[in-house]
Coordinates of C-alpha atoms in Angstrom, one line a residue:
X1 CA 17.1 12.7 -3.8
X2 CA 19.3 12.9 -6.8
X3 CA 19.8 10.4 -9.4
X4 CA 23.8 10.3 -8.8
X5 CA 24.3 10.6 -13.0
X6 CA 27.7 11.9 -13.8
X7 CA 27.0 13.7 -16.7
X8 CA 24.1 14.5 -18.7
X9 CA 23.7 14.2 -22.5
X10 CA 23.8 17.1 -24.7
X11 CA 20.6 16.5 -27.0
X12 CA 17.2 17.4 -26.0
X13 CA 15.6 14.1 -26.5
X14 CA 18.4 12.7 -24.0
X15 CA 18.2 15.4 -21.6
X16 CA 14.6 14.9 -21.4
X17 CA 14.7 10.6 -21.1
X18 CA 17.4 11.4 -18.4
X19 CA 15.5 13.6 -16.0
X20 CA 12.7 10.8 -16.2
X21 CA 15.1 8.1 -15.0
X22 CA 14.0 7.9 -11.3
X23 CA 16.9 7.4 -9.0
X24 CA 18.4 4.7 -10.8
X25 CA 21.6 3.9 -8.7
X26 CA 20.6 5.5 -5.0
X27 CA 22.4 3.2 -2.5
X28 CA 24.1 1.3 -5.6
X29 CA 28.0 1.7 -3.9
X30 CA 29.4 -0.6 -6.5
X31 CA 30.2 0.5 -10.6
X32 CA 27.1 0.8 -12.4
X33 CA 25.6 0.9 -15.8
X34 CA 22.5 1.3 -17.4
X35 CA 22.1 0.1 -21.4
X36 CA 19.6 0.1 -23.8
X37 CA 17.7 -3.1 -24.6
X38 CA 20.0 -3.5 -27.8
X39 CA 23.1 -3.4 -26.0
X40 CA 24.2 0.2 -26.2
X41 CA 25.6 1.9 -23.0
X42 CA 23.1 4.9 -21.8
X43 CA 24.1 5.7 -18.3
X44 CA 26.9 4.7 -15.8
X45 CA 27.4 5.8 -12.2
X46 CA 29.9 7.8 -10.8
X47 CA 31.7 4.7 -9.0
X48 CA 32.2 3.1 -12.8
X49 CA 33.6 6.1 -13.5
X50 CA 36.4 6.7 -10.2
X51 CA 37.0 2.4 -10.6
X52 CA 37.7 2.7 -14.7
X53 CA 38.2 6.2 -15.7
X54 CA 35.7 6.5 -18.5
X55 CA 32.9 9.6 -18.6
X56 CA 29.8 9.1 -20.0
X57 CA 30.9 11.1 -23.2
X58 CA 33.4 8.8 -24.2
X59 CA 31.3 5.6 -24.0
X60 CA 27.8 6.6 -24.5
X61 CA 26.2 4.7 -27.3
X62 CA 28.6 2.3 -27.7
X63 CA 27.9 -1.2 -27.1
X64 CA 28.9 -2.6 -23.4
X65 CA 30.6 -5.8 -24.7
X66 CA 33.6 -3.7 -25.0
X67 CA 34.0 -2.6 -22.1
X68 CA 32.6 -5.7 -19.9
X69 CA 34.4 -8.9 -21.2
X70 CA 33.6 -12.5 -20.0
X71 CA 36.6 -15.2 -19.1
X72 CA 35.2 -18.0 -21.6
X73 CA 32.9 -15.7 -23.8
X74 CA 31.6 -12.7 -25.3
X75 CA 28.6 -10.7 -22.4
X76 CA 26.0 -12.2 -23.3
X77 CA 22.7 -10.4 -23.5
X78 CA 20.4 -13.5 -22.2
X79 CA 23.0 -13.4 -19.3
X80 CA 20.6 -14.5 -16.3
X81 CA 20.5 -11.7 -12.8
X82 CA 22.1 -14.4 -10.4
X83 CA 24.6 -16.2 -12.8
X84 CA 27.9 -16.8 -11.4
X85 CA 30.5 -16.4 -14.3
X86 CA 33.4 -13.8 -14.1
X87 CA 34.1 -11.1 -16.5
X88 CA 36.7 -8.7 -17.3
X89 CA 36.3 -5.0 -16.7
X90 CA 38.2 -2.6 -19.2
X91 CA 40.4 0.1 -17.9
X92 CA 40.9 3.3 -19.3
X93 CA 44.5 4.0 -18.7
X94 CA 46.0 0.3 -16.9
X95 CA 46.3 -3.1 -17.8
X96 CA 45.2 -5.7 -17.0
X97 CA 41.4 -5.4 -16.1
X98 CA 40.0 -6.1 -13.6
X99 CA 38.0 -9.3 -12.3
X100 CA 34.4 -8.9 -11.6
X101 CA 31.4 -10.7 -10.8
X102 CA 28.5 -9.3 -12.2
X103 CA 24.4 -8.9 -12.2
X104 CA 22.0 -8.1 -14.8
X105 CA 18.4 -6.8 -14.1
X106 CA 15.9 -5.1 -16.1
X107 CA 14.2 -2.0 -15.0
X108 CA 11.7 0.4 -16.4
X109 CA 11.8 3.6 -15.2
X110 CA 8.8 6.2 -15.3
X111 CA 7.7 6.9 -18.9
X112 CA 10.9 5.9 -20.1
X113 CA 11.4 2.7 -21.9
X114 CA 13.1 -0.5 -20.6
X115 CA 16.5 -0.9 -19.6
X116 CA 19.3 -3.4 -18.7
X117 CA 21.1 -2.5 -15.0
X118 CA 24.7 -4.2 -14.7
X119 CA 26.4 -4.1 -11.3
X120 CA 29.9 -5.3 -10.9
X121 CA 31.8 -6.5 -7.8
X122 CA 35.1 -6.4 -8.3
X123 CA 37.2 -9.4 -7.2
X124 CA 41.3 -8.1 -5.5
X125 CA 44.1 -10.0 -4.5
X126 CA 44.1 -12.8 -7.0
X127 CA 45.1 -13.4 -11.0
X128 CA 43.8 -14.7 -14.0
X129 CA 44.9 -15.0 -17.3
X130 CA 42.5 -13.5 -19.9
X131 CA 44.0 -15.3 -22.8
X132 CA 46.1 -18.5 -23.1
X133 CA 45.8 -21.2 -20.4
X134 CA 43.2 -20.6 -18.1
X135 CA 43.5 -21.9 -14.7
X136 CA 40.3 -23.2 -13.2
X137 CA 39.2 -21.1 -10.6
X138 CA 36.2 -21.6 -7.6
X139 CA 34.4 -18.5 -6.8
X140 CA 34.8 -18.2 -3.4
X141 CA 31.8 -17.7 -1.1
X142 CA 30.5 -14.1 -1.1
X143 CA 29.9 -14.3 2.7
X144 CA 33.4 -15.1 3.2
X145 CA 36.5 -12.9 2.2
X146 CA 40.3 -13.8 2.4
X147 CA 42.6 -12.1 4.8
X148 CA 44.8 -11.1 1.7
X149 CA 42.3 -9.8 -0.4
X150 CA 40.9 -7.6 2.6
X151 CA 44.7 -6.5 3.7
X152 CA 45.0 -5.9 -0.3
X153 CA 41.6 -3.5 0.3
X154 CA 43.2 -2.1 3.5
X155 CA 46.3 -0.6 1.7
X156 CA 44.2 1.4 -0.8
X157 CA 42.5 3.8 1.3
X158 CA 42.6 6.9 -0.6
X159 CA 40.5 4.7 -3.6
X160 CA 38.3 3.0 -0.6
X161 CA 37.4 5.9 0.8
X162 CA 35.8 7.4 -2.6
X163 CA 34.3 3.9 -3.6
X164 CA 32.8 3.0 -0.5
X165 CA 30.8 5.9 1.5
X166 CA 30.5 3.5 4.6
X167 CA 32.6 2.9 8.0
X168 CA 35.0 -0.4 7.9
X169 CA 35.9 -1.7 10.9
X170 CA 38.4 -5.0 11.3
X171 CA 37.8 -6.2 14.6
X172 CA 39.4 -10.5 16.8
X173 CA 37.8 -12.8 18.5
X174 CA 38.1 -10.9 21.6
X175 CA 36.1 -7.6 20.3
X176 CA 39.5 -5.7 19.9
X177 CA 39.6 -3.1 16.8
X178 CA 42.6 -3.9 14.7
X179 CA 41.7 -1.6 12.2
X180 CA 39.7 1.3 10.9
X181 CA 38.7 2.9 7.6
X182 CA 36.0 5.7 7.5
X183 CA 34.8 7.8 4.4
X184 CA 35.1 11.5 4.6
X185 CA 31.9 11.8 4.4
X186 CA 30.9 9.7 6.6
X187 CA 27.9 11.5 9.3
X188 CA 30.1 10.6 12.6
X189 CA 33.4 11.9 12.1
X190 CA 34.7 11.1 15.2
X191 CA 33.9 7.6 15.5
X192 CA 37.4 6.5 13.7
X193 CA 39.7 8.4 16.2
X194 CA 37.4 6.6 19.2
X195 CA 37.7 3.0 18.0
X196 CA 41.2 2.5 16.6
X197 CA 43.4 0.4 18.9
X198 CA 40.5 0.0 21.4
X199 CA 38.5 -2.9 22.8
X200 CA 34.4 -2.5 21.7
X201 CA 33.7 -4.1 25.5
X202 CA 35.4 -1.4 27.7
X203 CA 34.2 1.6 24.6
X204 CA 30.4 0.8 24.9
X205 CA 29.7 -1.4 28.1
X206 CA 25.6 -0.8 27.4
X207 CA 26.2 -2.9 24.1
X208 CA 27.8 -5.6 25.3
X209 CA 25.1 -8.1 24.4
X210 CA 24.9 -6.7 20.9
X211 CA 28.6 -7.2 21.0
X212 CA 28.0 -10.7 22.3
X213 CA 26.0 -11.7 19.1
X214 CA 28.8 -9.9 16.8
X215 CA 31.2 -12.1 18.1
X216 CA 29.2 -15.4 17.7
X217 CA 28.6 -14.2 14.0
X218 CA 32.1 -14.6 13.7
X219 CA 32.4 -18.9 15.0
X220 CA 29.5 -19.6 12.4
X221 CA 30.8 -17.6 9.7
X222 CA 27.8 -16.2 8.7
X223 CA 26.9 -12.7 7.4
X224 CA 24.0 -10.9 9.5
X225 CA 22.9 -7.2 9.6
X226 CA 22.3 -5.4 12.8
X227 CA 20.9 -1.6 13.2
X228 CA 21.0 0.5 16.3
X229 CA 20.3 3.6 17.7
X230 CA 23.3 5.8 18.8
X231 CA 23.7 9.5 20.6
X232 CA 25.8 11.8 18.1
X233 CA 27.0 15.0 18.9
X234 CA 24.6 17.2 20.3
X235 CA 22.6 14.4 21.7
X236 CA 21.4 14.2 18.4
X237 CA 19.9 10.7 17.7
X238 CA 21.6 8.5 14.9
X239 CA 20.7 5.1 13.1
X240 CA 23.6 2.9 12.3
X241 CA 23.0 -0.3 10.1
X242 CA 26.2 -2.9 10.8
X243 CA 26.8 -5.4 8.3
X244 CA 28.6 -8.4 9.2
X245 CA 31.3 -10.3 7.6
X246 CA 33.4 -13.4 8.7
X247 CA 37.0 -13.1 7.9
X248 CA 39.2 -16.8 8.0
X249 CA 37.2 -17.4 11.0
X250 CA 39.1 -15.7 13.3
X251 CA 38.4 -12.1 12.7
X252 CA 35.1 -10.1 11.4
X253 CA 34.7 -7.1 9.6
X254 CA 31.8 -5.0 10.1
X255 CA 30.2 -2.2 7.3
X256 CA 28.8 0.4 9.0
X257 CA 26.5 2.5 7.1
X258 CA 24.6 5.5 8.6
X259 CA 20.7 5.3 7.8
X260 CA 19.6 8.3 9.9
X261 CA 18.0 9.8 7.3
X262 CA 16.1 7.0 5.7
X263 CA 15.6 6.0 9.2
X264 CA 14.4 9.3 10.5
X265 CA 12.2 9.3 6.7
X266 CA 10.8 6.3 7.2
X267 CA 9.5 8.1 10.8
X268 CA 7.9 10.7 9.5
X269 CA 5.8 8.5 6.1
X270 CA 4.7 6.2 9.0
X271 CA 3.3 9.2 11.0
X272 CA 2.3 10.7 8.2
X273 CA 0.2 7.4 6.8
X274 CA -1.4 7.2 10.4
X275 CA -2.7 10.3 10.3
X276 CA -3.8 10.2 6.7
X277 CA -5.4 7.2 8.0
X278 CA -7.4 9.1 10.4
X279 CA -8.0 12.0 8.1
X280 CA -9.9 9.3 5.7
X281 CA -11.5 7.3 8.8
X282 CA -13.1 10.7 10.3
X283 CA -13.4 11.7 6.3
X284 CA -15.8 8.1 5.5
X285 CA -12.7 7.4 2.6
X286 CA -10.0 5.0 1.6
X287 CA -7.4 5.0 -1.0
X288 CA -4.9 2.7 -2.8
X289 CA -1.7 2.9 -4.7
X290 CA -0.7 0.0 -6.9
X291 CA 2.6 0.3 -8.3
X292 CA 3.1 -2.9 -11.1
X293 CA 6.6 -4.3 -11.5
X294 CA 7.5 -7.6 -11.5
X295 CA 5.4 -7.9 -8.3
X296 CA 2.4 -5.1 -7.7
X297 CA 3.7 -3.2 -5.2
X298 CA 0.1 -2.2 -3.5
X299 CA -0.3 0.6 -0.5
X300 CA -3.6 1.0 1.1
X301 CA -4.8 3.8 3.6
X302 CA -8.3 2.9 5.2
X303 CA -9.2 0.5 1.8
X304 CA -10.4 -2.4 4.2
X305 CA -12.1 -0.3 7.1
X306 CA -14.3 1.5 5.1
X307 CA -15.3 -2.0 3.1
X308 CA -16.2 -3.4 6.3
X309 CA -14.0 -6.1 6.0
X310 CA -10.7 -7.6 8.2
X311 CA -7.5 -7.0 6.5
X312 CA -6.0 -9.6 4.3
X313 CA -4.0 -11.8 6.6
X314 CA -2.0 -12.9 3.9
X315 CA -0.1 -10.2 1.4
X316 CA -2.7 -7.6 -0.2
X317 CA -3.4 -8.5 -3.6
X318 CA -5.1 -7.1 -6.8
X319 CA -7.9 -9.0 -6.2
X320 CA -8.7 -7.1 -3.0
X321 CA -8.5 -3.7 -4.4
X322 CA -10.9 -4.5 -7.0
X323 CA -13.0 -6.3 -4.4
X324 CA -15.8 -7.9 -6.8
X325 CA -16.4 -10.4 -4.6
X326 CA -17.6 -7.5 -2.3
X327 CA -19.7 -5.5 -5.1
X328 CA -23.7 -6.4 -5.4
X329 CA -24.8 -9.0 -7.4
X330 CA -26.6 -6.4 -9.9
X331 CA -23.4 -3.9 -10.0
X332 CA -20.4 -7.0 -10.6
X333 CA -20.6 -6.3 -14.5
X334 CA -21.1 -2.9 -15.0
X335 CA -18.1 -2.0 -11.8
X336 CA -16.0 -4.8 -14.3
X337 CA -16.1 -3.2 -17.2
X338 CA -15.5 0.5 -16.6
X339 CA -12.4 -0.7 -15.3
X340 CA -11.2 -3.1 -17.9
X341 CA -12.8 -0.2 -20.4
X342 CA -10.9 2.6 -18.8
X343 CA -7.2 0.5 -19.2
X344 CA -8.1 -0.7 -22.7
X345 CA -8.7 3.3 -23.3
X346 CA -5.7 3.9 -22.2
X347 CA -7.8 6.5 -19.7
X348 CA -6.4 9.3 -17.2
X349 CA -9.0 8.5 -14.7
X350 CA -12.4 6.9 -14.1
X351 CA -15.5 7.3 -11.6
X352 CA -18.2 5.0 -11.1
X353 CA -20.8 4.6 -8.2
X354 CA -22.4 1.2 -6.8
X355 CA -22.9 -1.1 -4.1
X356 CA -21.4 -3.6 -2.1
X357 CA -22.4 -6.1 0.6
X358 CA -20.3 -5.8 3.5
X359 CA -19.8 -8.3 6.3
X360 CA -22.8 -7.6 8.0
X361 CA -24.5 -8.2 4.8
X362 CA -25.5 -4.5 4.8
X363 CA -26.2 -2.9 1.6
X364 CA -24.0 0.4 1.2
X365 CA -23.3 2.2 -1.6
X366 CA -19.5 3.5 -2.6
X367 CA -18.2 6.1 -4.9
X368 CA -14.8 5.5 -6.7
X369 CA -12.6 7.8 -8.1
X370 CA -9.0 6.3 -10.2
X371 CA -6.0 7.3 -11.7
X372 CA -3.9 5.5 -14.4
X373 CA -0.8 6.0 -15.6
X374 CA 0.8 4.0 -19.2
X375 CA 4.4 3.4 -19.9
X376 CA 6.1 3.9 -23.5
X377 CA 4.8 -0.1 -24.3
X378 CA 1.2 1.0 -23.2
X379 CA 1.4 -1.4 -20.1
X380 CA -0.3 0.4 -16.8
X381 CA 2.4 0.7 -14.5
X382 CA 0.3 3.0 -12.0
X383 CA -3.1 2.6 -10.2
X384 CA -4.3 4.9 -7.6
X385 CA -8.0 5.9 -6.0
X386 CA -10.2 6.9 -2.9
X387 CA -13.1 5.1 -2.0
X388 CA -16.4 7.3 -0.1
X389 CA -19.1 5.9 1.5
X390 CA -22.4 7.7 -0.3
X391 CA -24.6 5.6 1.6
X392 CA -26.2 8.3 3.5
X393 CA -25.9 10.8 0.4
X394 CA -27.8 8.0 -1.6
X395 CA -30.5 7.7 1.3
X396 CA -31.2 11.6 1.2
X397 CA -31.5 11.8 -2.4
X398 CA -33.8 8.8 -2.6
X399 CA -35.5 10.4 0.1
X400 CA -35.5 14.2 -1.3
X401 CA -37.3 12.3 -4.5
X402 CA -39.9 10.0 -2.7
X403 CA -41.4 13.2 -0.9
X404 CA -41.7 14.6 -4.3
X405 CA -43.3 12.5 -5.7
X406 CA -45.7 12.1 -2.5
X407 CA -46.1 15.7 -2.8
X408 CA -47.3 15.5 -6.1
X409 CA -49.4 12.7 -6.0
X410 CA -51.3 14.4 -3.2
X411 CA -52.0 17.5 -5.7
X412 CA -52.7 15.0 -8.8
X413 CA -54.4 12.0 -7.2
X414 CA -58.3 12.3 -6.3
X415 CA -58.6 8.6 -5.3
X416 CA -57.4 8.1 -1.9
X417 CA -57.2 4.5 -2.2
X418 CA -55.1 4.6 -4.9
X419 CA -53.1 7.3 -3.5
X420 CA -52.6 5.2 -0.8
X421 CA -51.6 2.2 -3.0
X422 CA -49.1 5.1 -4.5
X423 CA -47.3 5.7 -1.1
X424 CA -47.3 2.5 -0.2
X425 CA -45.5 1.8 -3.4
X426 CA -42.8 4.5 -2.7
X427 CA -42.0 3.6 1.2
X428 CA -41.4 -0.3 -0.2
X429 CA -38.8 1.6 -3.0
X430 CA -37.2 2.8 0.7
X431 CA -37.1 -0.3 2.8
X432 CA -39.1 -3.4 3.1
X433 CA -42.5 -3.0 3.1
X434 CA -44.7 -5.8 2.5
X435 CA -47.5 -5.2 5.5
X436 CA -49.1 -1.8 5.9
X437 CA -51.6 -0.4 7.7
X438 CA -53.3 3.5 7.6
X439 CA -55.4 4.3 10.7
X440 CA -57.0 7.6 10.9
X441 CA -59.2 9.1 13.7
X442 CA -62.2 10.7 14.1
X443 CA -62.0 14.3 15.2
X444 CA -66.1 14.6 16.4
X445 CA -65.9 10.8 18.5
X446 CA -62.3 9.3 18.3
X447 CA -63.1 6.3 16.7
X448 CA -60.7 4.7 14.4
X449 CA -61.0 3.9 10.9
X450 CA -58.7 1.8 8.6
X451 CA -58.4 3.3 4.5
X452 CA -55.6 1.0 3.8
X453 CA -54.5 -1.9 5.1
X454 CA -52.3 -4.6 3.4
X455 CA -52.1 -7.4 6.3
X456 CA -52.2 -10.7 6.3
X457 CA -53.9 -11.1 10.4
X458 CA -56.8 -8.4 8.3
X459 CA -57.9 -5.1 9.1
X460 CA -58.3 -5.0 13.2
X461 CA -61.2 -4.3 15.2
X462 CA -61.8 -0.5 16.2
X463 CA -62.0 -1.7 19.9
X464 CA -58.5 -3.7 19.7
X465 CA -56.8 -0.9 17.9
X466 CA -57.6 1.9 20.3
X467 CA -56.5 -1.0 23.3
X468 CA -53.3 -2.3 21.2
X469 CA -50.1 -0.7 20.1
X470 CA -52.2 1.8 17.5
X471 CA -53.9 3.1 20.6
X472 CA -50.9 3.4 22.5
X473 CA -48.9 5.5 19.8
X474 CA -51.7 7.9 18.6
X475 CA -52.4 8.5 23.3
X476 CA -48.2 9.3 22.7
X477 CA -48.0 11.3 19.6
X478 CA -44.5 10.1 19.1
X479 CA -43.1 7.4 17.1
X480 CA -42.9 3.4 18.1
X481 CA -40.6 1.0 17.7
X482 CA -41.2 -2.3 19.2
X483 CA -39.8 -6.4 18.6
X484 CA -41.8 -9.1 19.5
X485 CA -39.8 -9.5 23.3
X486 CA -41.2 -5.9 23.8
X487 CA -44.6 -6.4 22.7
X488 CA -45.1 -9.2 25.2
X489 CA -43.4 -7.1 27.9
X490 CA -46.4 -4.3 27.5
X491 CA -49.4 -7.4 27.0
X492 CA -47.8 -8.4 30.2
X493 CA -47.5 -4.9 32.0
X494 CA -50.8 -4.8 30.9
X495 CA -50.0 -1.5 28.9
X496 CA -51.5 -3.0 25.6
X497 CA -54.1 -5.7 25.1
X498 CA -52.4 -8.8 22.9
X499 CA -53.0 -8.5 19.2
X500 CA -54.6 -11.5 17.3
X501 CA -51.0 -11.9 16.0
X502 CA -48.1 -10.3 17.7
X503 CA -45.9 -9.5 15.1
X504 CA -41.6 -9.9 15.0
X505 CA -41.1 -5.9 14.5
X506 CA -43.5 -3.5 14.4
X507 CA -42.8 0.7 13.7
X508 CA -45.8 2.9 14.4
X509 CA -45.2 6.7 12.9
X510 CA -48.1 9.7 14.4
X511 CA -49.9 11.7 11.4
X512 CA -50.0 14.7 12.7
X513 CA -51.2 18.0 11.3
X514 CA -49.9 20.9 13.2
X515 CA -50.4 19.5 17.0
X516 CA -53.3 17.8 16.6
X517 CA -52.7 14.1 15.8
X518 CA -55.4 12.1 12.8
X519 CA -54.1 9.2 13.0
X520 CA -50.7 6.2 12.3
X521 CA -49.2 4.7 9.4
X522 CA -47.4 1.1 10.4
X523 CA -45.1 -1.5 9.3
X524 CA -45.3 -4.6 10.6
X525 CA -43.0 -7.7 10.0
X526 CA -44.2 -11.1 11.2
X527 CA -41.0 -13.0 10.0
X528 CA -37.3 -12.5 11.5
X529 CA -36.0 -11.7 8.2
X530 CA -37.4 -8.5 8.1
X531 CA -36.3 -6.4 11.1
X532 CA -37.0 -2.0 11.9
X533 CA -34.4 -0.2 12.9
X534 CA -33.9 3.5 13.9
X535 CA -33.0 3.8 10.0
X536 CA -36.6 2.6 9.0
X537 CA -38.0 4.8 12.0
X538 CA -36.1 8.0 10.5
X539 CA -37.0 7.1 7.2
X540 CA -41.2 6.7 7.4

């Protein structure tokens, strides 16, 4: 995409501010220009330049009230976007100017300072005095345009083919084409020669019903914009966009600008978002892009899935990509203020790992990775980042570390209660732990004995244990996972005998030395706040 400047300035400095300018005047149609803050004239377009016949190097740097004059007073430079007043446009080589309305918005390209945009729309077919007595004037309705001023348009086609790169098209009440105008450049060359003279009904019989809703456009006088699809040549598949225009009520005339390309663009960012989508979702990561203007502009690929949370039904804000109101409890300030740190810095990028509680109220535990980007003024203008889901990384690490330090309190600790009282310790570090029991068994007569137990129903009889879910998981060898609805399902199967307190969860794990099996280590939960899963299960 090119920036459509006319000219570039010879000094470096310039040159270099130029190139930065991003696409200041892509689908501007009308004249153009782009000034400095102060008033000087740094840029114009190259339909300023066809409509007035200034260059850039005859005007650059010199202040824009002399070339943009108002009717009552001097262009004012607190002149508000959407004000209605009129003002003169100099001409190079004829007098008198020429009538415009005009717009003023401010825009701040990247890493270029800020800028004032003027557009002008140039007002044919009437007259005005520019000194002397003034006649007062209403601006007429820019949805409605009078049938001299568009017959004045009509008769310059040579300077409406350069200015406007679009298809006119002047068509009754009755769908008939009175007349035609096409740019040059126009993508479907052909499409003048087929509807000059010619009725849109009997040309394109499929469209009738988007004809239809042409037509009652025109009894309401209202402007509208319709796209559709077309065949070109080569059964290659185009995107028109028709804008509508009432003309004295009685006729319309429609714009007809060919979007293939931003259409067919559009196509392919959308596929290519949904599979980046699908990339991150297989990948376990999300990313943003917040753009700041006047309004954040924010994109988000797979932010909200991997938070665990439902899209925002309303717009997405900067609120939700910081999602604080997501982060634990314990990680809120430090997350807060590596951010705020890293834009007060004036910082390329950041990292910074913590938690959040998700909608399940599940701990996980996210890694962050950001981009900023300053303007000239300092102000971020750019925010960008992926989000990853370490949670199971985290788990392996904390894992990797807590049979370490098993490991090394089995070679350091001679006391095997308080090696015991050790383990315990690390498993509660791993998951909730608050009743735990070791039951090891005799190799010369099989009878149990208990060298730890933290319970409040007390250590268990030998009898009951080798008759109760101990029994049953060192007769298996393998690991048991059982709720309370299971438990009572084996007392009543008779597979177990009941416990003195049947417990909410309960996760029995074999210690086993080669084959041979010495004895259980179990957790069990008598409240329904604590809960064993297959993660606990892996885990002990």
């Amino acid at each position: 995409m090119t920036s459509g400047f006319i000219e570039r300035q010879e000094q470096g400095d310039e040159i270099t501010k130029t190139e930065k300018i991003i696409s200041w005047d892509d689908n501007i149609h009308s004249p153009a220009i782009l000034t400095r803050k102060t008033g000087e004239i740094f840029q114009i377009n190259a339909v300023f330049t066809e409509l007035t016949g200034f260059r850039l190097s005859e005007i650059s740097g010199i202040p824009v009230s002399t070339y943009l004059k108002q009717v009552n007073d001097e262009l004012s430079a607190t002149q508000s976007v959407n004000s209605p007043l009129l003002i003169y446009l100099v001409h190079k080589n004829r007098k008198p100017d020429l009538l415009c309305h005009f717009t003023r918005e401010s825009i701040n390209p990247e890493g270029t300072e800020e800028f004032d945009l003027i557009q002008l729309y140039p007002l044919t077919g009437q007259s005005y005095e520019m000194n002397g007595n003034q006649k007062d004037t209403e601006i007429p309705d820019d949805r409605l345009v009078n049938s001299n001023s568009l017959n004045s348009i009509l008769t310059h086609k040579d300077t409406l083919a350069k200015i406007i790169p679009d298809l006119l098209i002047l068509i009754d009440k009755k769908a008939n084409v009175l007349e035609v105008n096409q740019n040059q450049n126009f993508a479907i060359p052909h499409l003048s020669r087929l509807l000059r003279n010619k009725n849109l009904f009997r040309l394109f019989p499929e469209k009738s019903q988007i004809i239809v809703k042409i037509l009652d456009e025109v009894s309401i006088a209202r402007e509208s914009e319709i796209q559709i699809e077309i065949i070109g040549s080569g059964k290659k598949k185009r995107f028109l966009k028709y804008k509508l225009v009432s003309v004295d009520n009685n006729q319309l005339m429609a714009v007809i600008h060919d979007i293939t390309e931003l259409a067919l663009t559009e196509e392919a960012l959308l596929l290519s978002n949904e599979r980046l989508n699908q990339i991150q979702q297989i990948s376990g990561i999300g990313s943003w892009d917040v753009t700041f203007n006047e309004e954040p502009k924010i994109l988000t690929w797979n932010f909200f899935e991997l938070l665990g949370v439902e899209y925002p039904e309303n717009h997405v804000n900067i609120d939700h990509i910081r999602h604080y109101n997501l982060v634990h409890p314990d990680d809120v300030k430090r997350c807060r203020k590596s951010i705020e740190e890293a834009i007060e810095q004036k910082a390329d990028t950041y990292s910074i790992d913590y938690r959040i509680l998700d909608r399940g109220k599940n701990i996980r535990h996210l890694h962050s990775e950001a981009q900023l980007k300053f303007n000239n003024s300092g102000r971020i203008w750019r925010w960008t980042g992926t989000l990853q889901d370490i949670t199971t990384q985290k788990k392996a690490e904390r894992m990797k570390s807590a049979a370490f330090q098993i490991s090394q309190l089995i070679h350091s600790q001679h006391n095997l209660s308080h090696l015991m009282e050790a383990i315990h310790q690390i498993i509660a570090s791993l998951m909730p732990a608050p009743n735990l029991l070791i039951a090891l068994r005799s190799e010369s007569d099989g009878k149990i004995t208990f060298p730890y137990c933290i319970d409040p129903a007390g250590v268990p009889d030998a009898e009951s244990a080798v008759k109760g879910l101990i029994g049953f998981a060192l007769g298996t060898g393998e690991p048991l996972l059982v709720s309370a609805a299971a438990i009572d399902l084996m007392i009543s199967e008779k597979i177990i005998r009941k416990p003195l307190a049947v417990p909410e969860s309960w996760l029995g794990i074999p210690l086993k030395a080669h084959d041979r099996v010495l004895g259980v280590i179990t957790l069990q939960s008598y409240t329904p706040d604590i809960t064993y899963g297959e993660d606990e299960k892996d885990i002990l």
